mmCIF file with all atom_site columns, C-alpha atoms in Angstrom:
data_model
loop_
_atom_site.group_PDB
_atom_site.id
_atom_site.type_symbol
_atom_site.label_atom_id
_atom_site.label_alt_id
_atom_site.label_comp_id
_atom_site.label_asym_id
_atom_site.label_entity_id
_atom_site.label_seq_id
_atom_site.pdbx_PDB_ins_code
_atom_site.Cartn_x
_atom_site.Cartn_y
_atom_site.Cartn_z
_atom_site.occupancy
_atom_site.B_iso_or_equiv
_atom_site.pdbx_formal_charge
_atom_site.auth_seq_id
_atom_site.auth_comp_id
_atom_site.auth_asym_id
_atom_site.auth_atom_id
_atom_site.pdbx_PDB_model_num
ATOM 1   C CA . GLU A 1 1   ? -0.002  0.022  -0.014  1.00 0.00 ? 1   GLU A CA 1
ATOM 2   C CA . ALA A 1 2   ? 1.337   3.424  -0.968  1.00 0.00 ? 2   ALA A CA 1
ATOM 3   C CA . ASP A 1 3   ? 2.121   5.434  2.139   1.00 0.00 ? 3   ASP A CA 1
ATOM 4   C CA . ILE A 1 4   ? 4.565   7.729  3.892   1.00 0.00 ? 4   ILE A CA 1
ATOM 5   C CA . TYR A 1 5   ? 6.375   6.521  6.992   1.00 0.00 ? 5   TYR A CA 1
ATOM 6   C CA . GLN A 1 6   ? 8.235   8.282  9.856   1.00 0.00 ? 6   GLN A CA 1
ATOM 7   C CA . THR A 1 7   ? 10.339  6.813  12.529  1.00 0.00 ? 7   THR A CA 1
ATOM 8   C CA . PRO A 1 8   ? 10.585  7.104  15.434  1.00 0.00 ? 8   PRO A CA 1
ATOM 9   C CA . ARG A 1 9   ? 7.139   8.322  16.349  1.00 0.00 ? 9   ARG A CA 1
ATOM 10  C CA . TYR A 1 10  ? 8.412   9.593  19.726  1.00 0.00 ? 10  TYR A CA 1
ATOM 11  C CA . LEU A 1 11  ? 11.902  10.450 20.752  1.00 0.00 ? 11  LEU A CA 1
ATOM 12  C CA . VAL A 1 12  ? 13.107  11.788 24.121  1.00 0.00 ? 12  VAL A CA 1
ATOM 13  C CA . ILE A 1 13  ? 16.806  12.563 24.183  1.00 0.00 ? 13  ILE A CA 1
ATOM 14  C CA . GLY A 1 14  ? 19.388  14.585 26.116  1.00 0.00 ? 14  GLY A CA 1
ATOM 15  C CA . THR A 1 15  ? 21.009  17.855 25.081  1.00 0.00 ? 15  THR A CA 1
ATOM 16  C CA . GLY A 1 16  ? 24.020  17.480 22.794  1.00 0.00 ? 16  GLY A CA 1
ATOM 17  C CA . LYS A 1 17  ? 23.032  14.201 21.159  1.00 0.00 ? 17  LYS A CA 1
ATOM 18  C CA . LYS A 1 18  ? 23.007  13.669 17.464  1.00 0.00 ? 18  LYS A CA 1
ATOM 19  C CA . ILE A 1 19  ? 19.699  12.482 16.089  1.00 0.00 ? 19  ILE A CA 1
ATOM 20  C CA . THR A 1 20  ? 18.263  11.452 12.730  1.00 0.00 ? 20  THR A CA 1
ATOM 21  C CA . LEU A 1 21  ? 14.576  11.509 12.015  1.00 0.00 ? 21  LEU A CA 1
ATOM 22  C CA . GLU A 1 22  ? 13.648  9.029  9.233   1.00 0.00 ? 22  GLU A CA 1
ATOM 23  C CA . CYS A 1 23  ? 11.076  9.610  6.469   1.00 0.00 ? 23  CYS A CA 1
ATOM 24  C CA . SER A 1 24  ? 10.260  7.176  3.653   1.00 0.00 ? 24  SER A CA 1
ATOM 25  C CA . GLN A 1 25  ? 7.522   7.079  1.105   1.00 0.00 ? 25  GLN A CA 1
ATOM 26  C CA . THR A 1 26  ? 6.184   4.475  -1.236  1.00 0.00 ? 26  THR A CA 1
ATOM 27  C CA . MET A 1 27  ? 3.937   6.914  -3.081  1.00 0.00 ? 27  MET A CA 1
ATOM 28  C CA . GLY A 1 28  ? 6.286   7.221  -6.080  1.00 0.00 ? 28  GLY A CA 1
ATOM 29  C CA . HIS A 1 29  ? 6.582   10.966 -5.441  1.00 0.00 ? 29  HIS A CA 1
ATOM 30  C CA . ASP A 1 30  ? 9.581   13.027 -6.454  1.00 0.00 ? 30  ASP A CA 1
ATOM 31  C CA . LYS A 1 31  ? 9.132   15.955 -4.087  1.00 0.00 ? 31  LYS A CA 1
ATOM 32  C CA . MET A 1 32  ? 9.499   15.682 -0.310  1.00 0.00 ? 32  MET A CA 1
ATOM 33  C CA . TYR A 1 33  ? 9.184   18.219 2.543   1.00 0.00 ? 33  TYR A CA 1
ATOM 34  C CA . TRP A 1 34  ? 9.927   18.603 6.223   1.00 0.00 ? 34  TRP A CA 1
ATOM 35  C CA . TYR A 1 35  ? 7.590   20.773 8.452   1.00 0.00 ? 35  TYR A CA 1
ATOM 36  C CA . GLN A 1 36  ? 7.902   21.775 12.068  1.00 0.00 ? 36  GLN A CA 1
ATOM 37  C CA . GLN A 1 37  ? 4.784   22.261 14.209  1.00 0.00 ? 37  GLN A CA 1
ATOM 38  C CA . ASP A 1 38  ? 4.590   23.464 17.779  1.00 0.00 ? 38  ASP A CA 1
ATOM 39  C CA . PRO A 1 39  ? 1.404   22.830 19.800  1.00 0.00 ? 39  PRO A CA 1
ATOM 40  C CA . GLY A 1 40  ? -1.471  25.082 18.716  1.00 0.00 ? 40  GLY A CA 1
ATOM 41  C CA . MET A 1 41  ? 0.707   26.663 16.007  1.00 0.00 ? 41  MET A CA 1
ATOM 42  C CA . GLU A 1 42  ? 0.785   26.455 12.253  1.00 0.00 ? 42  GLU A CA 1
ATOM 43  C CA . LEU A 1 43  ? 3.085   24.182 10.274  1.00 0.00 ? 43  LEU A CA 1
ATOM 44  C CA . HIS A 1 44  ? 6.282   25.805 9.035   1.00 0.00 ? 44  HIS A CA 1
ATOM 45  C CA . LEU A 1 45  ? 8.369   24.482 6.109   1.00 0.00 ? 45  LEU A CA 1
ATOM 46  C CA . ILE A 1 46  ? 12.020  23.866 7.133   1.00 0.00 ? 46  ILE A CA 1
ATOM 47  C CA . HIS A 1 47  ? 13.348  21.820 4.209   1.00 0.00 ? 47  HIS A CA 1
ATOM 48  C CA . TYR A 1 48  ? 12.275  20.580 0.811   1.00 0.00 ? 48  TYR A CA 1
ATOM 49  C CA . SER A 1 49  ? 13.625  18.442 -2.053  1.00 0.00 ? 49  SER A CA 1
ATOM 50  C CA . TYR A 1 50  ? 12.487  18.171 -5.642  1.00 0.00 ? 50  TYR A CA 1
ATOM 51  C CA . GLY A 1 51  ? 14.502  15.038 -6.337  1.00 0.00 ? 51  GLY A CA 1
ATOM 52  C CA . VAL A 1 52  ? 17.680  13.049 -5.715  1.00 0.00 ? 52  VAL A CA 1
ATOM 53  C CA . ASN A 1 53  ? 20.635  15.300 -4.660  1.00 0.00 ? 53  ASN A CA 1
ATOM 54  C CA . SER A 1 54  ? 18.356  18.316 -4.503  1.00 0.00 ? 54  SER A CA 1
ATOM 55  C CA . THR A 1 55  ? 17.670  20.000 -1.086  1.00 0.00 ? 55  THR A CA 1
ATOM 56  C CA . GLU A 1 56  ? 16.588  23.538 -0.203  1.00 0.00 ? 56  GLU A CA 1
ATOM 57  C CA . LYS A 1 57  ? 15.947  25.436 3.040   1.00 0.00 ? 57  LYS A CA 1
ATOM 58  C CA . GLY A 1 58  ? 12.342  26.378 3.788   1.00 0.00 ? 58  GLY A CA 1
ATOM 59  C CA . ASP A 1 59  ? 10.859  29.515 5.129   1.00 0.00 ? 59  ASP A CA 1
ATOM 60  C CA . LEU A 1 60  ? 11.597  28.799 8.771   1.00 0.00 ? 60  LEU A CA 1
ATOM 61  C CA . SER A 1 61  ? 15.282  28.812 9.766   1.00 0.00 ? 61  SER A CA 1
ATOM 62  C CA . SER A 1 62  ? 16.367  25.467 11.209  1.00 0.00 ? 62  SER A CA 1
ATOM 63  C CA . GLU A 1 63  ? 19.642  24.108 12.548  1.00 0.00 ? 63  GLU A CA 1
ATOM 64  C CA . SER A 1 64  ? 18.778  20.709 11.070  1.00 0.00 ? 64  SER A CA 1
ATOM 65  C CA . THR A 1 65  ? 20.109  19.286 7.771   1.00 0.00 ? 65  THR A CA 1
ATOM 66  C CA . VAL A 1 66  ? 18.614  16.913 5.263   1.00 0.00 ? 66  VAL A CA 1
ATOM 67  C CA . SER A 1 67  ? 19.813  14.655 2.492   1.00 0.00 ? 67  SER A CA 1
ATOM 68  C CA . ARG A 1 68  ? 18.163  12.991 -0.560  1.00 0.00 ? 68  ARG A CA 1
ATOM 69  C CA . ILE A 1 69  ? 20.291  10.087 -1.812  1.00 0.00 ? 69  ILE A CA 1
ATOM 70  C CA . ARG A 1 70  ? 17.315  7.938  -2.783  1.00 0.00 ? 70  ARG A CA 1
ATOM 71  C CA . THR A 1 71  ? 14.017  9.099  -4.190  1.00 0.00 ? 71  THR A CA 1
ATOM 72  C CA . GLU A 1 72  ? 11.985  7.451  -1.450  1.00 0.00 ? 72  GLU A CA 1
ATOM 73  C CA . HIS A 1 73  ? 14.107  8.463  1.534   1.00 0.00 ? 73  HIS A CA 1
ATOM 74  C CA . PHE A 1 74  ? 14.453  11.965 3.081   1.00 0.00 ? 74  PHE A CA 1
ATOM 75  C CA . PRO A 1 75  ? 16.097  11.892 6.559   1.00 0.00 ? 75  PRO A CA 1
ATOM 76  C CA . LEU A 1 76  ? 16.524  14.919 8.841   1.00 0.00 ? 76  LEU A CA 1
ATOM 77  C CA . THR A 1 77  ? 19.563  15.226 11.133  1.00 0.00 ? 77  THR A CA 1
ATOM 78  C CA . LEU A 1 78  ? 20.274  17.415 14.172  1.00 0.00 ? 78  LEU A CA 1
ATOM 79  C CA . GLU A 1 79  ? 24.050  17.264 14.950  1.00 0.00 ? 79  GLU A CA 1
ATOM 80  C CA . SER A 1 80  ? 23.612  18.513 18.530  1.00 0.00 ? 80  SER A CA 1
ATOM 81  C CA . ALA A 1 81  ? 20.074  18.579 19.958  1.00 0.00 ? 81  ALA A CA 1
ATOM 82  C CA . ARG A 1 82  ? 18.974  21.388 22.215  1.00 0.00 ? 82  ARG A CA 1
ATOM 83  C CA . PRO A 1 83  ? 15.720  21.958 24.202  1.00 0.00 ? 83  PRO A CA 1
ATOM 84  C CA . SER A 1 84  ? 14.745  24.625 21.643  1.00 0.00 ? 84  SER A CA 1
ATOM 85  C CA . HIS A 1 85  ? 14.522  21.735 19.047  1.00 0.00 ? 85  HIS A CA 1
ATOM 86  C CA . THR A 1 86  ? 11.609  20.203 20.993  1.00 0.00 ? 86  THR A CA 1
ATOM 87  C CA . SER A 1 87  ? 8.702   20.092 18.543  1.00 0.00 ? 87  SER A CA 1
ATOM 88  C CA . GLN A 1 88  ? 6.641   17.883 16.197  1.00 0.00 ? 88  GLN A CA 1
ATOM 89  C CA . TYR A 1 89  ? 8.380   17.144 12.871  1.00 0.00 ? 89  TYR A CA 1
ATOM 90  C CA . LEU A 1 90  ? 6.208   16.231 9.955   1.00 0.00 ? 90  LEU A CA 1
ATOM 91  C CA . CYS A 1 91  ? 7.373   14.788 6.605   1.00 0.00 ? 91  CYS A CA 1
ATOM 92  C CA . ALA A 1 92  ? 5.280   15.097 3.418   1.00 0.00 ? 92  ALA A CA 1
ATOM 93  C CA . SER A 1 93  ? 5.563   14.220 -0.254  1.00 0.00 ? 93  SER A CA 1
ATOM 94  C CA . SER A 1 94  ? 3.970   15.147 -3.582  1.00 0.00 ? 94  SER A CA 1
ATOM 95  C CA . GLY A 1 95  ? 4.485   14.409 -7.198  1.00 0.00 ? 95  GLY A CA 1
ATOM 96  C CA . LEU A 1 96  ? 3.096   12.881 -10.324 1.00 0.00 ? 96  LEU A CA 1
ATOM 97  C CA . GLY A 1 97  ? -0.373  11.505 -9.655  1.00 0.00 ? 97  GLY A CA 1
ATOM 98  C CA . SER A 1 98  ? -0.973  13.741 -6.633  1.00 0.00 ? 98  SER A CA 1
ATOM 99  C CA . GLY A 1 99  ? -1.364  17.009 -8.468  1.00 0.00 ? 99  GLY A CA 1
ATOM 100 C CA . ASN A 1 100 ? -0.087  19.677 -6.110  1.00 0.00 ? 100 ASN A CA 1
ATOM 101 C CA . THR A 1 101 ? -1.363  17.860 -3.057  1.00 0.00 ? 101 THR A CA 1
ATOM 102 C CA . GLN A 1 102 ? 1.078   17.095 -0.279  1.00 0.00 ? 102 GLN A CA 1
ATOM 103 C CA . TYR A 1 103 ? 0.488   13.928 1.731   1.00 0.00 ? 103 TYR A CA 1
ATOM 104 C CA . PHE A 1 104 ? 1.786   13.756 5.256   1.00 0.00 ? 104 PHE A CA 1
ATOM 105 C CA . GLY A 1 105 ? 3.367   11.111 7.479   1.00 0.00 ? 105 GLY A CA 1
ATOM 106 C CA . PRO A 1 106 ? 2.314   10.519 11.039  1.00 0.00 ? 106 PRO A CA 1
ATOM 107 C CA . GLY A 1 107 ? 5.010   12.793 12.492  1.00 0.00 ? 107 GLY A CA 1
ATOM 108 C CA . THR A 1 108 ? 7.862   12.467 15.016  1.00 0.00 ? 108 THR A CA 1
ATOM 109 C CA . ARG A 1 109 ? 7.389   14.108 18.475  1.00 0.00 ? 109 ARG A CA 1
ATOM 110 C CA . LEU A 1 110 ? 10.838  15.146 19.583  1.00 0.00 ? 110 LEU A CA 1
ATOM 111 C CA . THR A 1 111 ? 11.553  16.183 23.171  1.00 0.00 ? 111 THR A CA 1
ATOM 112 C CA . VAL A 1 112 ? 15.040  17.357 24.106  1.00 0.00 ? 112 VAL A CA 1
ATOM 113 C CA . LEU A 1 113 ? 15.786  17.463 27.861  1.00 0.00 ? 113 LEU A CA 1
ATOM 114 C CA . GLU B 2 1   ? 2.845   39.439 2.603   1.00 0.00 ? 1   GLU B CA 1
ATOM 115 C CA . ASP B 2 2   ? 1.183   36.065 1.970   1.00 0.00 ? 2   ASP B CA 1
ATOM 116 C CA . GLN B 2 3   ? -1.027  35.139 4.913   1.00 0.00 ? 3   GLN B CA 1
ATOM 117 C CA . VAL B 2 4   ? -3.719  32.685 5.985   1.00 0.00 ? 4   VAL B CA 1
ATOM 118 C CA . THR B 2 5   ? -6.131  33.350 8.917   1.00 0.00 ? 5   THR B CA 1
ATOM 119 C CA . GLN B 2 6   ? -8.533  30.732 10.254  1.00 0.00 ? 6   GLN B CA 1
ATOM 120 C CA . SER B 2 7   ? -11.601 31.397 12.407  1.00 0.00 ? 7   SER B CA 1
ATOM 121 C CA . PRO B 2 8   ? -12.857 30.594 14.901  1.00 0.00 ? 8   PRO B CA 1
ATOM 122 C CA . GLU B 2 9   ? -9.839  29.166 16.783  1.00 0.00 ? 9   GLU B CA 1
ATOM 123 C CA . ALA B 2 10  ? -12.097 26.705 18.539  1.00 0.00 ? 10  ALA B CA 1
ATOM 124 C CA . LEU B 2 11  ? -15.620 25.536 17.935  1.00 0.00 ? 11  LEU B CA 1
ATOM 125 C CA . ARG B 2 12  ? -17.912 23.316 20.132  1.00 0.00 ? 12  ARG B CA 1
ATOM 126 C CA . LEU B 2 13  ? -20.957 21.802 18.535  1.00 0.00 ? 13  LEU B CA 1
ATOM 127 C CA . GLN B 2 14  ? -23.724 19.527 19.627  1.00 0.00 ? 14  GLN B CA 1
ATOM 128 C CA . GLU B 2 15  ? -24.068 16.424 17.434  1.00 0.00 ? 15  GLU B CA 1
ATOM 129 C CA . GLY B 2 16  ? -26.229 17.326 14.466  1.00 0.00 ? 16  GLY B CA 1
ATOM 130 C CA . GLU B 2 17  ? -25.667 21.095 14.759  1.00 0.00 ? 17  GLU B CA 1
ATOM 131 C CA . SER B 2 18  ? -24.352 22.276 11.419  1.00 0.00 ? 18  SER B CA 1
ATOM 132 C CA . SER B 2 19  ? -21.738 25.088 11.157  1.00 0.00 ? 19  SER B CA 1
ATOM 133 C CA . SER B 2 20  ? -18.948 26.590 9.014   1.00 0.00 ? 20  SER B CA 1
ATOM 134 C CA . LEU B 2 21  ? -15.243 27.192 9.435   1.00 0.00 ? 21  LEU B CA 1
ATOM 135 C CA . ASN B 2 22  ? -13.586 30.134 7.724   1.00 0.00 ? 22  ASN B CA 1
ATOM 136 C CA . CYS B 2 23  ? -10.197 30.473 6.042   1.00 0.00 ? 23  CYS B CA 1
ATOM 137 C CA . SER B 2 24  ? -9.251  34.014 4.849   1.00 0.00 ? 24  SER B CA 1
ATOM 138 C CA . TYR B 2 25  ? -6.216  34.424 2.704   1.00 0.00 ? 25  TYR B CA 1
ATOM 139 C CA . THR B 2 26  ? -4.066  37.220 1.163   1.00 0.00 ? 26  THR B CA 1
ATOM 140 C CA . VAL B 2 27  ? -1.647  35.922 -1.461  1.00 0.00 ? 27  VAL B CA 1
ATOM 141 C CA . SER B 2 28  ? 0.179   37.311 -4.414  1.00 0.00 ? 28  SER B CA 1
ATOM 142 C CA . GLY B 2 29  ? -1.224  34.553 -6.648  1.00 0.00 ? 29  GLY B CA 1
ATOM 143 C CA . LEU B 2 30  ? -3.178  31.519 -5.696  1.00 0.00 ? 30  LEU B CA 1
ATOM 144 C CA . ARG B 2 31  ? -2.232  28.187 -7.126  1.00 0.00 ? 31  ARG B CA 1
ATOM 145 C CA . GLY B 2 32  ? -4.518  26.160 -4.819  1.00 0.00 ? 32  GLY B CA 1
ATOM 146 C CA . LEU B 2 33  ? -6.218  26.041 -1.445  1.00 0.00 ? 33  LEU B CA 1
ATOM 147 C CA . PHE B 2 34  ? -6.094  22.931 0.628   1.00 0.00 ? 34  PHE B CA 1
ATOM 148 C CA . TRP B 2 35  ? -8.058  21.605 3.606   1.00 0.00 ? 35  TRP B CA 1
ATOM 149 C CA . TYR B 2 36  ? -6.626  19.056 5.959   1.00 0.00 ? 36  TYR B CA 1
ATOM 150 C CA . ARG B 2 37  ? -7.861  17.287 9.079   1.00 0.00 ? 37  ARG B CA 1
ATOM 151 C CA . GLN B 2 38  ? -5.419  16.672 11.911  1.00 0.00 ? 38  GLN B CA 1
ATOM 152 C CA . ASP B 2 39  ? -6.090  14.442 14.865  1.00 0.00 ? 39  ASP B CA 1
ATOM 153 C CA . PRO B 2 40  ? -4.021  14.876 18.096  1.00 0.00 ? 40  PRO B CA 1
ATOM 154 C CA . GLY B 2 41  ? -0.492  13.467 17.723  1.00 0.00 ? 41  GLY B CA 1
ATOM 155 C CA . LYS B 2 42  ? -0.976  12.620 14.049  1.00 0.00 ? 42  LYS B CA 1
ATOM 156 C CA . GLY B 2 43  ? -0.052  14.098 10.691  1.00 0.00 ? 43  GLY B CA 1
ATOM 157 C CA . PRO B 2 44  ? -2.542  16.127 8.615   1.00 0.00 ? 44  PRO B CA 1
ATOM 158 C CA . GLU B 2 45  ? -4.923  14.078 6.511   1.00 0.00 ? 45  GLU B CA 1
ATOM 159 C CA . PHE B 2 46  ? -5.840  15.524 3.133   1.00 0.00 ? 46  PHE B CA 1
ATOM 160 C CA . LEU B 2 47  ? -9.438  16.451 2.587   1.00 0.00 ? 47  LEU B CA 1
ATOM 161 C CA . PHE B 2 48  ? -9.876  18.828 -0.418  1.00 0.00 ? 48  PHE B CA 1
ATOM 162 C CA . THR B 2 49  ? -8.092  20.976 -2.958  1.00 0.00 ? 49  THR B CA 1
ATOM 163 C CA . LEU B 2 50  ? -9.777  24.040 -4.470  1.00 0.00 ? 50  LEU B CA 1
ATOM 164 C CA . TYR B 2 51  ? -8.294  25.869 -7.435  1.00 0.00 ? 51  TYR B CA 1
ATOM 165 C CA . SER B 2 52  ? -10.673 28.693 -8.481  1.00 0.00 ? 52  SER B CA 1
ATOM 166 C CA . ALA B 2 53  ? -13.322 30.987 -7.107  1.00 0.00 ? 53  ALA B CA 1
ATOM 167 C CA . GLY B 2 54  ? -16.750 29.369 -7.225  1.00 0.00 ? 54  GLY B CA 1
ATOM 168 C CA . GLU B 2 55  ? -15.366 25.834 -6.976  1.00 0.00 ? 55  GLU B CA 1
ATOM 169 C CA . GLU B 2 56  ? -17.034 23.427 -4.422  1.00 0.00 ? 56  GLU B CA 1
ATOM 170 C CA . LYS B 2 57  ? -16.122 20.011 -3.271  1.00 0.00 ? 57  LYS B CA 1
ATOM 171 C CA . GLU B 2 58  ? -17.960 17.549 -0.991  1.00 0.00 ? 58  GLU B CA 1
ATOM 172 C CA . LYS B 2 59  ? -17.053 14.505 1.046   1.00 0.00 ? 59  LYS B CA 1
ATOM 173 C CA . GLU B 2 60  ? -19.573 12.896 3.400   1.00 0.00 ? 60  GLU B CA 1
ATOM 174 C CA . ARG B 2 61  ? -20.596 15.653 5.883   1.00 0.00 ? 61  ARG B CA 1
ATOM 175 C CA . LEU B 2 62  ? -18.037 18.136 4.674   1.00 0.00 ? 62  LEU B CA 1
ATOM 176 C CA . LYS B 2 63  ? -18.325 20.671 1.861   1.00 0.00 ? 63  LYS B CA 1
ATOM 177 C CA . ALA B 2 64  ? -15.575 23.127 0.926   1.00 0.00 ? 64  ALA B CA 1
ATOM 178 C CA . THR B 2 65  ? -16.152 26.403 -1.029  1.00 0.00 ? 65  THR B CA 1
ATOM 179 C CA . LEU B 2 66  ? -13.769 29.022 -2.410  1.00 0.00 ? 66  LEU B CA 1
ATOM 180 C CA . THR B 2 67  ? -14.079 32.726 -3.182  1.00 0.00 ? 67  THR B CA 1
ATOM 181 C CA . LYS B 2 68  ? -11.378 35.180 -4.168  1.00 0.00 ? 68  LYS B CA 1
ATOM 182 C CA . LYS B 2 69  ? -10.625 36.011 -0.554  1.00 0.00 ? 69  LYS B CA 1
ATOM 183 C CA . GLU B 2 70  ? -11.736 33.131 1.584   1.00 0.00 ? 70  GLU B CA 1
ATOM 184 C CA . SER B 2 71  ? -12.785 29.506 1.820   1.00 0.00 ? 71  SER B CA 1
ATOM 185 C CA . PHE B 2 72  ? -15.459 27.894 3.939   1.00 0.00 ? 72  PHE B CA 1
ATOM 186 C CA . LEU B 2 73  ? -15.600 24.355 5.283   1.00 0.00 ? 73  LEU B CA 1
ATOM 187 C CA . HIS B 2 74  ? -19.204 23.533 6.019   1.00 0.00 ? 74  HIS B CA 1
ATOM 188 C CA . ILE B 2 75  ? -19.984 20.708 8.304   1.00 0.00 ? 75  ILE B CA 1
ATOM 189 C CA . THR B 2 76  ? -23.508 19.305 8.068   1.00 0.00 ? 76  THR B CA 1
ATOM 190 C CA . ALA B 2 77  ? -25.009 17.323 10.943  1.00 0.00 ? 77  ALA B CA 1
ATOM 191 C CA . PRO B 2 78  ? -21.564 16.622 12.551  1.00 0.00 ? 78  PRO B CA 1
ATOM 192 C CA . LYS B 2 79  ? -20.831 13.506 14.565  1.00 0.00 ? 79  LYS B CA 1
ATOM 193 C CA . PRO B 2 80  ? -18.408 13.131 17.449  1.00 0.00 ? 80  PRO B CA 1
ATOM 194 C CA . GLU B 2 81  ? -15.905 11.403 15.184  1.00 0.00 ? 81  GLU B CA 1
ATOM 195 C CA . ASP B 2 82  ? -15.648 14.698 13.241  1.00 0.00 ? 82  ASP B CA 1
ATOM 196 C CA . SER B 2 83  ? -13.834 16.173 16.275  1.00 0.00 ? 83  SER B CA 1
ATOM 197 C CA . ALA B 2 84  ? -10.351 17.248 15.083  1.00 0.00 ? 84  ALA B CA 1
ATOM 198 C CA . THR B 2 85  ? -8.310  20.296 14.095  1.00 0.00 ? 85  THR B CA 1
ATOM 199 C CA . TYR B 2 86  ? -9.103  21.488 10.599  1.00 0.00 ? 86  TYR B CA 1
ATOM 200 C CA . LEU B 2 87  ? -6.202  23.141 8.784   1.00 0.00 ? 87  LEU B CA 1
ATOM 201 C CA . CYS B 2 88  ? -6.309  25.439 5.757   1.00 0.00 ? 88  CYS B CA 1
ATOM 202 C CA . ALA B 2 89  ? -3.229  25.978 3.561   1.00 0.00 ? 89  ALA B CA 1
ATOM 203 C CA . VAL B 2 90  ? -2.608  27.993 0.361   1.00 0.00 ? 90  VAL B CA 1
ATOM 204 C CA . GLN B 2 91  ? -0.072  27.254 -2.322  1.00 0.00 ? 91  GLN B CA 1
ATOM 205 C CA . ILE B 2 92  ? 1.406   30.243 -4.108  1.00 0.00 ? 92  ILE B CA 1
ATOM 206 C CA . TYR B 2 93  ? 1.581   30.415 -7.878  1.00 0.00 ? 93  TYR B CA 1
ATOM 207 C CA . ASN B 2 94  ? 4.818   28.971 -9.325  1.00 0.00 ? 94  ASN B CA 1
ATOM 208 C CA . THR B 2 95  ? 5.838   27.285 -6.073  1.00 0.00 ? 95  THR B CA 1
ATOM 209 C CA . ASP B 2 96  ? 5.016   24.056 -4.214  1.00 0.00 ? 96  ASP B CA 1
ATOM 210 C CA . LYS B 2 97  ? 5.275   25.638 -0.818  1.00 0.00 ? 97  LYS B CA 1
ATOM 211 C CA . LEU B 2 98  ? 2.220   25.609 1.452   1.00 0.00 ? 98  LEU B CA 1
ATOM 212 C CA . ILE B 2 99  ? 1.391   28.408 3.880   1.00 0.00 ? 99  ILE B CA 1
ATOM 213 C CA . PHE B 2 100 ? -0.719  27.088 6.724   1.00 0.00 ? 100 PHE B CA 1
ATOM 214 C CA . GLY B 2 101 ? -3.223  28.740 9.042   1.00 0.00 ? 101 GLY B CA 1
ATOM 215 C CA . THR B 2 102 ? -3.254  27.863 12.722  1.00 0.00 ? 102 THR B CA 1
ATOM 216 C CA . GLY B 2 103 ? -6.358  25.736 12.363  1.00 0.00 ? 103 GLY B CA 1
ATOM 217 C CA . THR B 2 104 ? -9.787  25.449 13.934  1.00 0.00 ? 104 THR B CA 1
ATOM 218 C CA . ARG B 2 105 ? -10.146 22.980 16.793  1.00 0.00 ? 105 ARG B CA 1
ATOM 219 C CA . LEU B 2 106 ? -13.610 21.398 16.440  1.00 0.00 ? 106 LEU B CA 1
ATOM 220 C CA . GLN B 2 107 ? -15.246 19.430 19.224  1.00 0.00 ? 107 GLN B CA 1
ATOM 221 C CA . VAL B 2 108 ? -18.574 17.672 18.566  1.00 0.00 ? 108 VAL B CA 1
ATOM 222 C CA . PHE B 2 109 ? -20.451 16.450 21.656  1.00 0.00 ? 109 PHE B CA 1
ATOM 223 C CA . PRO B 2 110 ? -23.121 13.680 21.626  1.00 0.00 ? 110 PRO B CA 1
#
């Protein structure tokens, strides 16, 4: 079944640790996105990719980095986590067959102590 | 500046009590307007895309409409399972980026 997956769903980690949030999709989409959402607030785009080896920063400045080595995989990395990174991170994809519609994964709730 | 404003912030309805959610937008050029449903702790679930003023789309108890300045999400005879946060987003012409509103938190009581 075509879907978009994120792991882990929940992560509690100490300050200074390096973390990678995984995002994979089996939708056959070429475009992928990372959004950040704080409770009760709107989603903000932090990274996007239009294809393999293509990555761009979004509208909200973020200390995280992303890579796109395979079409279906778009991981997000924080080299040194801080409490200010505590948030919900949502991955999305779009592409041929979806029109302009972005489809979202279930999200990763990150808490940095 | 491109902007999306949703109202009300929160809405409590009795089961069967119809109502509407509003999404007002100011953008340089609209490529599309999207409605999503988001349950607590989950990612947004796609509902509708509207592309031009006058367009309407329906799905079960939900109906979305679009004018040049705003969109409405009408909920007819809601049920408790319709309780969720409803998000509106606009896509600007010539980009794929979505600009989201803060959402309307809907609670439907039996």
